[in-house]
Coordinates of C-alpha atoms in Angstrom, one line a residue:
M1 CA 31.0 -8.8 -6.9
S2 CA 33.8 -8.3 -8.8
F3 CA 33.4 -9.0 -13.0
R4 CA 37.6 -8.4 -13.8
G5 CA 39.1 -9.8 -16.3
F6 CA 35.6 -10.0 -18.3
G7 CA 35.4 -7.9 -21.8
R8 CA 33.0 -5.6 -22.9
P9 CA 29.3 -6.7 -21.6
N10 CA 27.1 -10.1 -23.2
A11 CA 23.9 -11.2 -22.9
S12 CA 25.4 -14.4 -20.8
S13 CA 27.7 -12.8 -18.2
G14 CA 25.1 -10.5 -17.4
M15 CA 25.9 -7.0 -14.2
G16 CA 26.9 -8.2 -11.5
V17 CA 24.9 -6.8 -8.9
A18 CA 26.0 -4.2 -5.4
D19 CA 25.7 -5.7 -2.4
H20 CA 24.1 -2.0 -0.9
S21 CA 21.0 -3.2 -3.7
K22 CA 20.4 -6.6 -2.0
N23 CA 20.5 -4.8 1.3
A24 CA 18.0 -1.6 -0.5
F25 CA 15.8 -3.9 -1.3
T26 CA 15.7 -5.9 2.0
E27 CA 15.7 -2.9 3.8
L28 CA 12.3 -1.9 1.5
Q29 CA 10.6 -5.0 1.4
R30 CA 10.9 -6.3 4.9
K31 CA 11.9 -3.2 7.7
K32 CA 9.4 -1.0 5.6
V33 CA 12.7 1.9 5.0
Y34 CA 12.2 2.8 1.6
R35 CA 8.6 3.7 0.0
Y36 CA 11.2 3.3 -3.3
V37 CA 13.9 2.4 -4.7
I38 CA 15.7 3.4 -8.5
F39 CA 18.1 1.5 -9.5
K40 CA 21.1 1.7 -12.4
I41 CA 24.0 0.0 -14.0
D42 CA 26.9 1.5 -13.2
E43 CA 28.9 0.0 -16.4
K44 CA 32.6 1.0 -15.5
K45 CA 32.2 -0.6 -11.9
R46 CA 30.3 -3.6 -14.4
E47 CA 26.9 -3.4 -11.9
V48 CA 24.1 -2.2 -11.0
V49 CA 24.0 -0.4 -8.0
V50 CA 21.5 2.4 -5.9
E51 CA 20.9 5.9 -7.2
K52 CA 17.9 7.1 -5.0
T53 CA 15.5 6.0 -2.6
G54 CA 12.8 7.4 -1.7
G55 CA 11.1 7.3 2.5
P56 CA 7.8 5.2 3.0
A57 CA 6.2 9.0 2.9
E58 CA 7.3 9.9 -0.4
S59 CA 4.2 9.6 -3.1
Y60 CA 4.4 7.5 -6.4
E61 CA 4.1 10.9 -8.2
D62 CA 8.0 11.7 -6.0
F63 CA 8.6 7.9 -7.6
A64 CA 7.7 8.7 -11.1
A65 CA 9.7 12.2 -11.3
A66 CA 12.7 10.5 -9.6
L67 CA 12.6 8.4 -12.8
P68 CA 15.2 10.2 -15.6
E69 CA 12.9 11.4 -19.1
N70 CA 15.8 9.9 -21.2
D71 CA 17.9 7.0 -19.4
C72 CA 16.9 3.5 -18.1
R73 CA 16.2 2.1 -14.7
Y74 CA 15.6 -0.5 -13.1
A75 CA 13.0 0.8 -9.7
V76 CA 11.6 -1.5 -6.8
Y77 CA 8.1 0.1 -5.5
D78 CA 6.6 -0.4 -2.1
F79 CA 2.5 -0.3 -3.1
D80 CA 0.5 0.0 0.0
F81 CA -3.6 -0.4 -0.5
V82 CA -6.7 -1.5 1.3
T83 CA -8.6 -4.3 -0.4
S84 CA -12.3 -4.2 -0.7
E85 CA -12.7 -6.5 2.1
N86 CA -10.9 -3.5 4.1
C87 CA -8.2 -5.9 5.0
Q88 CA -3.8 -2.7 4.2
K89 CA -2.1 -4.7 2.1
S90 CA 1.7 -4.3 0.5
K91 CA 2.1 -5.0 -2.6
I92 CA 5.8 -4.6 -4.5
F93 CA 6.3 -3.8 -8.3
F94 CA 9.3 -4.0 -9.8
I95 CA 9.4 -1.7 -12.8
A96 CA 11.7 -2.0 -15.0
W97 CA 11.8 2.1 -16.9
S98 CA 13.1 2.0 -20.7
P99 CA 11.7 5.4 -22.0
T100 CA 11.7 5.5 -25.5
S101 CA 13.7 8.5 -25.9
S102 CA 16.9 7.0 -24.0
R103 CA 19.9 5.6 -25.9
I104 CA 19.7 1.9 -28.2
R105 CA 22.7 1.1 -26.4
A106 CA 21.2 1.7 -22.5
K107 CA 17.9 0.1 -24.1
M108 CA 20.2 -3.5 -25.1
L109 CA 22.3 -3.7 -22.0
Y110 CA 19.1 -2.8 -19.2
A111 CA 17.3 -5.2 -21.1
T112 CA 20.1 -7.6 -20.9
S113 CA 20.4 -7.6 -17.2
K114 CA 17.3 -7.3 -16.3
D115 CA 16.5 -11.2 -15.8
R116 CA 19.3 -11.5 -13.8
F117 CA 19.1 -8.9 -11.7
R118 CA 14.9 -9.4 -10.4
R119 CA 16.7 -12.3 -9.7
E120 CA 18.5 -11.6 -7.1
L121 CA 15.2 -9.4 -5.7
D122 CA 13.5 -12.2 -4.4
G123 CA 9.5 -10.7 -3.0
I124 CA 8.7 -9.5 -6.1
H125 CA 5.1 -9.5 -6.6
Y126 CA 4.8 -7.5 -10.1
E127 CA 6.6 -6.8 -12.7
I128 CA 6.1 -3.6 -15.5
Q129 CA 8.1 -2.8 -18.9
A130 CA 7.5 0.6 -19.0
T131 CA 8.8 2.7 -22.2
D132 CA 6.6 6.1 -20.7
P133 CA 4.6 7.2 -17.6
T134 CA 1.2 5.7 -18.7
E135 CA 2.6 2.2 -18.8
M136 CA 3.0 2.8 -15.0
D137 CA 0.8 5.4 -13.4
L138 CA -0.8 4.8 -10.5
D139 CA -3.5 3.2 -12.0
V140 CA -2.1 0.5 -13.5
I141 CA -0.2 0.2 -10.3
K142 CA -3.7 0.1 -8.5
D143 CA -4.8 -2.4 -11.5
R144 CA -2.1 -5.0 -11.0
A145 CA -2.1 -5.2 -7.2
N146 CA -6.3 -6.2 -6.8

């Protein structure tokens, strides 16, 4: 998916979504190949690309540690849990990570591209906007999933 010929990014054009980004999400969702996928915006290519994936055995702490401290990212996390009726369930979280310390330009770019990117990922159960780790810690995830 290419956006050649466009000028600088704006809210209406948004970013393209690389095919491998959609494929990685599908593999997380349907095949359980990944526990999480972290996406970043490639400003030169003007598209959202996969930056990092975590295998099924990785923990939530591994995922949280993989997010950059001072830069924005999108991420999906497949949260497995057991209900009070003892049923095994899985919910997919979309996390828009935008730390307070990141550049204003990055925050604006991720904010204006988020809705379009999220629409490409069919099957998200919950969305979390986080500006610091406490807004997306495991307790927050557990509360939302139940």
